[in-house]
């Protein structure tokens, strides 16, 4: 008798929402997400370092690659999770992390994902009467961040939690109460 093989349709999306440690933590806790990797996306420099990216001359943004099982979770749920865990109205970065390399972004060439993103943006703007400042950029590259950045929240929980609290991320998210419709 042949064993049953579960069919797993793993796909990837690339999101940015400020500090990649925080974005990685949020998505790794979601059912259907297989793996989340911290890295850099959107720029013109190959294999940039963290130092290069935060200096600001690479064009890259701190981002995550989210591998997910599309039979368990869909892109709409992933997008909603992103919007509920950022300040969508901040054009200067996210929380205490400032500058282009900390902007919120969706990197994609998938027109369906872009349409879903635009629908959510329209809903948020109508519900809040504010302009959403997330970037929608074509996907062109993703470079893994240094190993010490991967799963940082698990490897360094005291430092991570201190950073997250000091940065005001959760306090601001609670204050915003983003309405997705």
Short mmCIF file of N, CA and C in Angstrom, two decimals:
data_model
loop_
_atom_site.label_atom_id
_atom_site.label_comp_id
_atom_site.label_asym_id
_atom_site.label_seq_id
_atom_site.Cartn_x
_atom_site.Cartn_y
_atom_site.Cartn_z
N UNK A 1 0.84 -1.18 0.00
CA UNK A 1 0.00 0.00 0.00
C UNK A 1 0.89 1.25 0.00
N UNK A 2 0.59 2.20 -0.86
CA UNK A 2 1.37 3.44 -0.97
C UNK A 2 0.91 4.43 0.09
N UNK A 3 1.86 5.03 0.84
CA UNK A 3 1.45 6.02 1.85
C UNK A 3 0.87 7.27 1.18
N UNK A 4 -0.05 7.90 1.88
CA UNK A 4 -0.63 9.14 1.37
C UNK A 4 0.41 10.25 1.49
N UNK A 5 0.53 11.03 0.45
CA UNK A 5 1.46 12.15 0.44
C UNK A 5 0.64 13.44 0.43
N UNK A 6 0.87 14.26 1.42
CA UNK A 6 0.17 15.54 1.48
C UNK A 6 0.78 16.48 0.44
N UNK A 7 -0.09 17.06 -0.34
CA UNK A 7 0.37 17.99 -1.36
C UNK A 7 0.50 19.37 -0.71
N UNK A 8 1.66 19.91 -0.80
CA UNK A 8 1.97 21.19 -0.18
C UNK A 8 2.40 22.16 -1.28
N UNK A 9 1.60 23.17 -1.51
CA UNK A 9 1.92 24.15 -2.54
C UNK A 9 2.58 25.35 -1.87
N UNK A 10 3.91 25.33 -1.79
CA UNK A 10 4.66 26.40 -1.13
C UNK A 10 4.93 27.52 -2.12
N UNK A 11 4.54 28.72 -1.71
CA UNK A 11 4.76 29.93 -2.49
C UNK A 11 5.49 30.93 -1.61
N UNK A 12 5.94 32.01 -2.21
CA UNK A 12 6.67 33.03 -1.47
C UNK A 12 6.11 34.41 -1.75
N UNK A 13 6.11 35.26 -0.72
CA UNK A 13 5.83 36.69 -0.86
C UNK A 13 6.96 37.44 -0.16
N UNK A 14 7.12 38.69 -0.54
CA UNK A 14 8.19 39.53 -0.01
C UNK A 14 7.59 40.83 0.51
N UNK A 15 7.68 41.02 1.83
CA UNK A 15 7.10 42.17 2.48
C UNK A 15 8.16 42.91 3.29
N UNK A 16 7.93 44.19 3.49
CA UNK A 16 8.75 45.00 4.38
C UNK A 16 7.82 45.76 5.31
N UNK A 17 8.23 45.85 6.56
CA UNK A 17 7.42 46.55 7.55
C UNK A 17 8.26 47.12 8.67
N UNK A 18 9.36 47.77 8.30
CA UNK A 18 10.28 48.28 9.31
C UNK A 18 11.28 47.20 9.67
N UNK A 19 11.60 47.10 10.93
CA UNK A 19 12.58 46.13 11.41
C UNK A 19 12.19 44.71 10.99
N UNK A 20 13.09 44.04 10.26
CA UNK A 20 12.74 42.70 9.78
C UNK A 20 12.63 41.68 10.91
N UNK A 21 13.27 41.92 12.04
CA UNK A 21 13.13 41.00 13.19
C UNK A 21 11.67 40.93 13.62
N UNK A 22 11.02 42.10 13.69
CA UNK A 22 9.63 42.16 14.15
C UNK A 22 8.67 41.55 13.14
N UNK A 23 8.93 41.81 11.87
CA UNK A 23 8.06 41.25 10.82
C UNK A 23 8.21 39.73 10.79
N UNK A 24 9.45 39.27 10.91
CA UNK A 24 9.71 37.82 10.93
C UNK A 24 8.95 37.16 12.07
N UNK A 25 9.01 37.74 13.26
CA UNK A 25 8.33 37.14 14.42
C UNK A 25 6.82 37.00 14.17
N UNK A 26 6.19 38.06 13.68
CA UNK A 26 4.75 38.05 13.46
C UNK A 26 4.35 36.92 12.50
N UNK A 27 5.05 36.82 11.38
CA UNK A 27 4.64 35.85 10.36
C UNK A 27 5.01 34.41 10.71
N UNK A 28 6.07 34.20 11.46
CA UNK A 28 6.44 32.82 11.82
C UNK A 28 5.42 32.17 12.73
N UNK A 29 4.57 32.95 13.36
CA UNK A 29 3.59 32.41 14.30
C UNK A 29 2.25 32.10 13.64
N UNK A 30 2.16 32.25 12.33
CA UNK A 30 0.90 32.06 11.61
C UNK A 30 0.83 30.66 11.01
N UNK A 31 -0.28 30.00 11.22
CA UNK A 31 -0.51 28.67 10.65
C UNK A 31 -0.47 28.76 9.13
N UNK A 32 0.28 27.89 8.52
CA UNK A 32 0.41 27.86 7.07
C UNK A 32 1.70 28.51 6.58
N UNK A 33 2.34 29.30 7.44
CA UNK A 33 3.63 29.88 7.08
C UNK A 33 4.70 28.84 7.38
N UNK A 34 5.49 28.51 6.37
CA UNK A 34 6.51 27.46 6.52
C UNK A 34 7.82 28.02 7.08
N UNK A 35 8.25 29.17 6.55
CA UNK A 35 9.53 29.76 6.96
C UNK A 35 9.52 31.23 6.61
N UNK A 36 10.23 32.02 7.41
CA UNK A 36 10.39 33.45 7.15
C UNK A 36 11.87 33.77 7.25
N UNK A 37 12.37 34.49 6.26
CA UNK A 37 13.78 34.85 6.21
C UNK A 37 13.93 36.37 6.21
N UNK A 38 14.83 36.87 7.03
CA UNK A 38 15.14 38.30 7.02
C UNK A 38 16.15 38.60 5.92
N UNK A 39 15.96 39.74 5.27
CA UNK A 39 16.89 40.10 4.20
C UNK A 39 16.66 41.50 3.69
N UNK A 40 17.08 41.71 2.47
CA UNK A 40 17.04 43.02 1.84
C UNK A 40 16.49 42.86 0.43
N UNK A 41 15.67 43.84 0.02
CA UNK A 41 15.06 43.73 -1.30
C UNK A 41 14.91 45.11 -1.94
N UNK A 42 14.89 45.09 -3.27
CA UNK A 42 14.54 46.27 -4.04
C UNK A 42 15.68 47.14 -4.51
N UNK A 43 16.88 46.88 -4.06
CA UNK A 43 17.98 47.78 -4.38
C UNK A 43 18.81 47.37 -5.58
N UNK A 44 19.89 48.11 -5.78
CA UNK A 44 20.75 47.91 -6.94
C UNK A 44 22.10 47.28 -6.59
N UNK A 45 22.39 47.08 -5.32
CA UNK A 45 23.66 46.51 -4.89
C UNK A 45 23.48 45.01 -4.64
N UNK A 46 24.36 44.19 -5.22
CA UNK A 46 24.29 42.74 -5.02
C UNK A 46 24.87 42.37 -3.66
N UNK A 47 24.18 41.44 -2.98
CA UNK A 47 24.63 40.91 -1.69
C UNK A 47 25.05 42.00 -0.70
N UNK A 48 24.14 42.93 -0.40
CA UNK A 48 24.50 44.00 0.51
C UNK A 48 24.61 43.49 1.95
N UNK A 49 25.35 44.20 2.76
CA UNK A 49 25.42 43.91 4.19
C UNK A 49 24.40 44.80 4.91
N UNK A 50 24.12 44.46 6.15
CA UNK A 50 23.23 45.27 6.98
C UNK A 50 23.75 46.71 7.05
N UNK A 51 25.03 46.85 7.28
CA UNK A 51 25.65 48.17 7.39
C UNK A 51 25.44 48.97 6.10
N UNK A 52 25.60 48.31 4.94
CA UNK A 52 25.39 48.98 3.65
C UNK A 52 23.95 49.47 3.51
N UNK A 53 23.01 48.61 3.87
CA UNK A 53 21.59 48.92 3.69
C UNK A 53 21.16 50.08 4.57
N UNK A 54 21.51 50.05 5.86
CA UNK A 54 21.06 51.13 6.75
C UNK A 54 21.78 52.44 6.48
N UNK A 55 22.94 52.38 5.83
CA UNK A 55 23.62 53.62 5.42
C UNK A 55 22.78 54.34 4.36
N UNK A 56 22.04 53.58 3.58
CA UNK A 56 21.07 54.17 2.68
C UNK A 56 21.46 54.36 1.24
N UNK A 57 22.58 53.81 0.79
CA UNK A 57 22.96 54.06 -0.60
C UNK A 57 22.84 52.82 -1.49
N UNK A 58 22.12 51.81 -1.03
CA UNK A 58 21.97 50.59 -1.82
C UNK A 58 20.62 50.51 -2.54
N UNK A 59 19.65 51.31 -2.09
CA UNK A 59 18.30 51.22 -2.63
C UNK A 59 17.49 50.09 -2.01
N UNK A 60 18.10 49.30 -1.12
CA UNK A 60 17.40 48.18 -0.50
C UNK A 60 16.58 48.62 0.71
N UNK A 61 15.59 47.81 1.01
CA UNK A 61 14.74 47.96 2.18
C UNK A 61 14.85 46.67 2.98
N UNK A 62 14.88 46.79 4.32
CA UNK A 62 14.83 45.59 5.15
C UNK A 62 13.50 44.89 4.85
N UNK A 63 13.57 43.61 4.51
CA UNK A 63 12.37 42.89 4.08
C UNK A 63 12.42 41.45 4.59
N UNK A 64 11.32 40.76 4.40
CA UNK A 64 11.28 39.33 4.71
C UNK A 64 10.74 38.57 3.51
N UNK A 65 11.25 37.36 3.37
CA UNK A 65 10.71 36.41 2.42
C UNK A 65 9.86 35.44 3.23
N UNK A 66 8.60 35.32 2.87
CA UNK A 66 7.67 34.46 3.58
C UNK A 66 7.31 33.29 2.68
N UNK A 67 7.73 32.09 3.06
CA UNK A 67 7.33 30.87 2.36
C UNK A 67 6.09 30.34 3.07
N UNK A 68 5.03 30.13 2.30
CA UNK A 68 3.76 29.71 2.91
C UNK A 68 3.10 28.62 2.08
N UNK A 69 2.26 27.85 2.74
CA UNK A 69 1.49 26.80 2.09
C UNK A 69 0.18 27.41 1.64
N UNK A 70 0.02 27.58 0.34
CA UNK A 70 -1.17 28.24 -0.19
C UNK A 70 -2.44 27.40 -0.03
N UNK A 71 -2.30 26.14 0.38
CA UNK A 71 -3.47 25.32 0.68
C UNK A 71 -3.99 25.61 2.09
N UNK A 72 -3.20 26.30 2.90
CA UNK A 72 -3.56 26.58 4.29
C UNK A 72 -3.87 28.07 4.49
N UNK A 73 -3.11 28.93 3.85
CA UNK A 73 -3.28 30.37 4.03
C UNK A 73 -3.19 31.06 2.66
N UNK A 74 -3.94 32.15 2.51
CA UNK A 74 -3.90 32.87 1.23
C UNK A 74 -3.21 34.21 1.38
N UNK A 75 -2.96 34.84 0.26
CA UNK A 75 -2.23 36.11 0.28
C UNK A 75 -3.03 37.22 0.95
N UNK A 76 -4.35 37.16 0.89
CA UNK A 76 -5.16 38.18 1.54
C UNK A 76 -4.93 38.17 3.04
N UNK A 77 -4.87 37.01 3.64
CA UNK A 77 -4.59 36.89 5.09
C UNK A 77 -3.18 37.39 5.39
N UNK A 78 -2.22 37.07 4.53
CA UNK A 78 -0.85 37.54 4.74
C UNK A 78 -0.79 39.07 4.65
N UNK A 79 -1.46 39.65 3.66
CA UNK A 79 -1.49 41.10 3.52
C UNK A 79 -2.14 41.76 4.73
N UNK A 80 -3.26 41.23 5.17
CA UNK A 80 -3.95 41.80 6.34
C UNK A 80 -3.04 41.73 7.57
N UNK A 81 -2.32 40.64 7.71
CA UNK A 81 -1.40 40.52 8.83
C UNK A 81 -0.33 41.61 8.77
N UNK A 82 0.20 41.86 7.58
CA UNK A 82 1.19 42.92 7.44
C UNK A 82 0.59 44.27 7.84
N UNK A 83 -0.57 44.62 7.28
CA UNK A 83 -1.16 45.93 7.56
C UNK A 83 -1.54 46.11 9.03
N UNK A 84 -1.86 45.02 9.72
CA UNK A 84 -2.19 45.11 11.14
C UNK A 84 -0.96 45.18 12.04
N UNK A 85 0.23 45.04 11.45
CA UNK A 85 1.46 45.03 12.23
C UNK A 85 2.46 46.10 11.81
N UNK A 86 1.96 47.11 11.09
CA UNK A 86 2.78 48.27 10.71
C UNK A 86 1.97 49.53 10.99
N UNK A 87 2.61 50.68 10.83
CA UNK A 87 1.89 51.95 10.78
C UNK A 87 1.78 52.29 9.30
N UNK A 88 0.64 51.99 8.68
CA UNK A 88 0.52 52.17 7.23
C UNK A 88 0.54 53.63 6.78
N UNK A 89 0.46 54.57 7.74
CA UNK A 89 0.40 55.98 7.40
C UNK A 89 1.76 56.68 7.51
N UNK A 90 2.79 55.94 7.87
CA UNK A 90 4.12 56.51 8.11
C UNK A 90 4.99 56.37 6.86
N UNK A 91 5.38 57.49 6.28
CA UNK A 91 6.20 57.47 5.06
C UNK A 91 7.69 57.58 5.35
N UNK A 92 8.06 57.73 6.62
CA UNK A 92 9.46 57.96 6.95
C UNK A 92 10.19 56.77 7.54
N UNK A 93 9.55 55.61 7.55
CA UNK A 93 10.11 54.42 8.17
C UNK A 93 9.03 53.75 8.99
N UNK A 94 9.43 53.04 10.02
CA UNK A 94 8.45 52.42 10.90
C UNK A 94 8.92 52.55 12.34
N UNK A 95 8.01 53.14 13.15
CA UNK A 95 8.24 53.27 14.59
C UNK A 95 9.54 54.02 14.84
N UNK A 96 10.49 53.48 15.60
CA UNK A 96 11.72 54.24 15.88
C UNK A 96 12.76 54.08 14.76
N UNK A 97 12.53 53.19 13.82
CA UNK A 97 13.48 52.99 12.72
C UNK A 97 13.10 53.91 11.57
N UNK A 98 13.98 54.83 11.25
CA UNK A 98 13.68 55.88 10.28
C UNK A 98 14.53 55.72 9.03
N UNK A 99 14.02 56.23 7.93
CA UNK A 99 14.74 56.22 6.68
C UNK A 99 14.17 55.23 5.68
N UNK A 100 14.61 55.37 4.43
CA UNK A 100 14.09 54.56 3.34
C UNK A 100 14.25 53.07 3.59
N UNK A 101 15.35 52.65 4.18
CA UNK A 101 15.60 51.22 4.37
C UNK A 101 14.62 50.58 5.36
N UNK A 102 13.82 51.40 6.05
CA UNK A 102 12.82 50.88 6.99
C UNK A 102 11.39 51.16 6.54
N UNK A 103 11.20 51.54 5.29
CA UNK A 103 9.86 51.78 4.76
C UNK A 103 9.08 50.46 4.68
N UNK A 104 7.77 50.58 4.68
CA UNK A 104 6.91 49.42 4.45
C UNK A 104 6.73 49.25 2.95
N UNK A 105 6.76 47.99 2.50
CA UNK A 105 6.66 47.73 1.06
C UNK A 105 6.15 46.33 0.79
N UNK A 106 5.57 46.19 -0.38
CA UNK A 106 5.21 44.90 -0.97
C UNK A 106 6.05 44.80 -2.23
N UNK A 107 6.80 43.74 -2.38
CA UNK A 107 7.60 43.51 -3.58
C UNK A 107 6.93 42.39 -4.37
N UNK A 108 6.42 42.70 -5.54
CA UNK A 108 5.72 41.65 -6.29
C UNK A 108 5.59 42.02 -7.76
N UNK A 109 5.56 40.98 -8.58
CA UNK A 109 5.23 41.11 -10.00
C UNK A 109 3.90 40.42 -10.30
N UNK A 110 3.24 39.93 -9.25
CA UNK A 110 1.97 39.21 -9.37
C UNK A 110 0.82 40.21 -9.33
N UNK A 111 0.16 40.38 -10.46
CA UNK A 111 -0.90 41.39 -10.55
C UNK A 111 -2.04 41.11 -9.57
N UNK A 112 -2.34 39.84 -9.29
CA UNK A 112 -3.40 39.54 -8.31
C UNK A 112 -3.02 40.04 -6.92
N UNK A 113 -1.78 39.83 -6.51
CA UNK A 113 -1.32 40.32 -5.20
C UNK A 113 -1.33 41.85 -5.17
N UNK A 114 -0.92 42.47 -6.25
CA UNK A 114 -0.93 43.93 -6.32
C UNK A 114 -2.35 44.46 -6.24
N UNK A 115 -3.29 43.81 -6.92
CA UNK A 115 -4.71 44.21 -6.86
C UNK A 115 -5.25 44.04 -5.44
N UNK A 116 -4.93 42.92 -4.79
CA UNK A 116 -5.36 42.71 -3.41
C UNK A 116 -4.81 43.80 -2.49
N UNK A 117 -3.55 44.15 -2.71
CA UNK A 117 -2.93 45.21 -1.91
C UNK A 117 -3.63 46.54 -2.11
N UNK A 118 -3.89 46.88 -3.36
CA UNK A 118 -4.58 48.14 -3.66
C UNK A 118 -5.99 48.17 -3.08
N UNK A 119 -6.70 47.02 -3.09
CA UNK A 119 -8.03 46.95 -2.48
C UNK A 119 -7.95 47.22 -0.98
N UNK A 120 -6.97 46.61 -0.32
CA UNK A 120 -6.80 46.85 1.13
C UNK A 120 -6.43 48.30 1.41
N UNK A 121 -5.56 48.85 0.60
CA UNK A 121 -5.18 50.27 0.77
C UNK A 121 -6.41 51.16 0.64
N UNK A 122 -7.23 50.92 -0.37
CA UNK A 122 -8.45 51.72 -0.55
C UNK A 122 -9.37 51.62 0.66
N UNK A 123 -9.54 50.42 1.18
CA UNK A 123 -10.39 50.22 2.36
C UNK A 123 -9.84 50.97 3.57
N UNK A 124 -8.54 50.84 3.80
CA UNK A 124 -7.92 51.53 4.95
C UNK A 124 -8.04 53.04 4.81
N UNK A 125 -7.77 53.55 3.61
CA UNK A 125 -7.86 55.00 3.40
C UNK A 125 -9.29 55.51 3.61
N UNK A 126 -10.28 54.75 3.14
CA UNK A 126 -11.68 55.15 3.35
C UNK A 126 -12.05 55.11 4.82
N UNK A 127 -11.60 54.07 5.53
CA UNK A 127 -11.96 53.91 6.94
C UNK A 127 -11.24 54.89 7.86
N UNK A 128 -10.09 55.41 7.43
CA UNK A 128 -9.29 56.27 8.30
C UNK A 128 -9.13 57.69 7.78
N UNK A 129 -9.58 57.94 6.55
CA UNK A 129 -9.44 59.25 5.93
C UNK A 129 -7.99 59.75 5.98
N UNK A 130 -7.05 58.81 5.73
CA UNK A 130 -5.62 59.12 5.67
C UNK A 130 -5.02 58.35 4.51
N UNK A 131 -3.92 58.90 3.98
CA UNK A 131 -3.23 58.25 2.88
C UNK A 131 -2.32 57.13 3.41
N UNK A 132 -2.44 55.95 2.82
CA UNK A 132 -1.56 54.82 3.15
C UNK A 132 -0.24 55.03 2.42
N UNK A 133 0.86 54.85 3.14
CA UNK A 133 2.19 55.16 2.61
C UNK A 133 3.05 53.93 2.31
N UNK A 134 2.44 52.79 2.12
CA UNK A 134 3.20 51.58 1.79
C UNK A 134 3.62 51.62 0.32
N UNK A 135 4.83 51.19 0.05
CA UNK A 135 5.32 51.15 -1.32
C UNK A 135 4.92 49.82 -1.97
N UNK A 136 4.52 49.87 -3.23
CA UNK A 136 4.29 48.67 -4.02
C UNK A 136 5.35 48.70 -5.11
N UNK A 137 6.33 47.80 -4.99
CA UNK A 137 7.49 47.81 -5.87
C UNK A 137 7.59 46.49 -6.63
N UNK A 138 8.08 46.54 -7.85
CA UNK A 138 8.28 45.28 -8.58
C UNK A 138 9.34 44.44 -7.87
N UNK A 139 9.11 43.14 -7.82
CA UNK A 139 10.11 42.26 -7.21
C UNK A 139 11.25 42.08 -8.20
N UNK A 140 12.47 42.36 -7.73
CA UNK A 140 13.62 42.12 -8.59
C UNK A 140 14.73 41.34 -7.90
N UNK A 141 14.75 41.35 -6.56
CA UNK A 141 15.80 40.61 -5.87
C UNK A 141 15.48 40.48 -4.38
N UNK A 142 16.08 39.51 -3.76
CA UNK A 142 16.03 39.35 -2.31
C UNK A 142 17.35 38.74 -1.90
N UNK A 143 18.02 39.39 -0.96
CA UNK A 143 19.30 38.90 -0.44
C UNK A 143 19.13 38.62 1.04
N UNK A 144 19.53 37.44 1.44
CA UNK A 144 19.44 37.05 2.85
C UNK A 144 20.30 37.97 3.70
N UNK A 145 19.77 38.36 4.85
CA UNK A 145 20.56 39.10 5.82
C UNK A 145 21.54 38.15 6.48
N UNK A 146 22.48 38.72 7.18
CA UNK A 146 23.49 37.95 7.89
C UNK A 146 22.82 36.97 8.85
N UNK A 147 23.50 35.87 9.12
CA UNK A 147 22.94 34.79 9.95
C UNK A 147 22.46 35.30 11.31
N UNK A 148 23.17 36.23 11.93
CA UNK A 148 22.76 36.69 13.26
C UNK A 148 21.41 37.40 13.25
N UNK A 149 20.93 37.83 12.07
CA UNK A 149 19.61 38.45 11.97
C UNK A 149 18.49 37.41 11.86
N UNK A 150 18.79 36.21 11.40
CA UNK A 150 17.76 35.19 11.20
C UNK A 150 17.27 34.71 12.57
N UNK A 151 15.95 34.71 12.75
CA UNK A 151 15.32 34.28 14.01
C UNK A 151 15.87 35.02 15.22
N UNK A 152 16.19 36.29 15.03
CA UNK A 152 16.79 37.09 16.10
C UNK A 152 15.92 37.07 17.36
N UNK A 153 14.60 37.16 17.19
CA UNK A 153 13.70 37.21 18.35
C UNK A 153 13.78 35.93 19.19
N UNK A 154 14.11 34.80 18.56
CA UNK A 154 14.27 33.54 19.31
C UNK A 154 15.66 33.42 19.93
N UNK A 155 16.66 33.85 19.19
CA UNK A 155 18.05 33.71 19.64
C UNK A 155 18.43 34.70 20.75
N UNK A 156 17.79 35.88 20.72
CA UNK A 156 18.13 36.96 21.66
C UNK A 156 16.86 37.57 22.24
N UNK A 157 16.05 36.78 22.97
CA UNK A 157 14.74 37.28 23.39
C UNK A 157 14.79 38.51 24.30
N UNK A 158 15.75 38.61 25.18
CA UNK A 158 15.80 39.76 26.08
C UNK A 158 16.12 41.03 25.31
N UNK A 159 17.17 40.98 24.50
CA UNK A 159 17.52 42.16 23.69
C UNK A 159 16.41 42.51 22.71
N UNK A 160 15.83 41.50 22.08
CA UNK A 160 14.78 41.74 21.11
C UNK A 160 13.57 42.40 21.77
N UNK A 161 13.10 41.85 22.86
CA UNK A 161 11.92 42.41 23.53
C UNK A 161 12.18 43.82 24.05
N UNK A 162 13.38 44.07 24.53
CA UNK A 162 13.74 45.42 24.96
C UNK A 162 13.68 46.38 23.77
N UNK A 163 14.28 45.97 22.66
CA UNK A 163 14.25 46.80 21.44
C UNK A 163 12.81 47.07 21.01
N UNK A 164 12.00 46.02 20.92
CA UNK A 164 10.64 46.16 20.41
C UNK A 164 9.82 47.09 21.31
N UNK A 165 9.97 46.94 22.63
CA UNK A 165 9.25 47.80 23.55
C UNK A 165 9.75 49.24 23.45
N UNK A 166 11.07 49.41 23.46
CA UNK A 166 11.66 50.75 23.40
C UNK A 166 11.31 51.48 22.11
N UNK A 167 11.15 50.73 21.05
CA UNK A 167 10.83 51.30 19.74
C UNK A 167 9.36 51.74 19.67
N UNK A 168 8.53 51.24 20.57
CA UNK A 168 7.13 51.64 20.61
C UNK A 168 6.25 50.98 19.58
N UNK A 169 6.72 49.89 19.01
CA UNK A 169 5.99 49.23 17.93
C UNK A 169 4.60 48.76 18.37
N UNK A 170 4.53 47.94 19.40
CA UNK A 170 3.23 47.40 19.82
C UNK A 170 2.30 48.47 20.36
N UNK A 171 2.87 49.45 21.07
CA UNK A 171 2.04 50.53 21.61
C UNK A 171 1.39 51.31 20.47
N UNK A 172 2.15 51.61 19.42
CA UNK A 172 1.61 52.37 18.29
C UNK A 172 0.58 51.55 17.51
N UNK A 173 0.84 50.25 17.33
CA UNK A 173 -0.11 49.39 16.62
C UNK A 173 -1.45 49.37 17.36
N UNK A 174 -1.41 49.25 18.68
CA UNK A 174 -2.65 49.26 19.47
C UNK A 174 -3.38 50.59 19.35
N UNK A 175 -2.62 51.66 19.31
CA UNK A 175 -3.18 53.01 19.19
C UNK A 175 -3.85 53.22 17.84
N UNK A 176 -3.27 52.67 16.78
CA UNK A 176 -3.78 52.87 15.43
C UNK A 176 -5.14 52.22 15.19
N UNK A 177 -5.32 50.99 15.67
CA UNK A 177 -6.55 50.23 15.44
C UNK A 177 -6.96 50.28 13.96
N UNK A 178 -6.04 49.79 13.11
CA UNK A 178 -6.29 49.82 11.67
C UNK A 178 -7.54 49.01 11.34
N UNK A 179 -8.46 49.64 10.63
CA UNK A 179 -9.73 49.03 10.24
C UNK A 179 -9.60 48.54 8.80
N UNK A 180 -9.66 47.21 8.63
CA UNK A 180 -9.53 46.60 7.30
C UNK A 180 -10.87 46.34 6.64
N UNK A 181 -11.94 46.85 7.23
CA UNK A 181 -13.24 46.70 6.59
C UNK A 181 -14.13 45.71 7.25
#
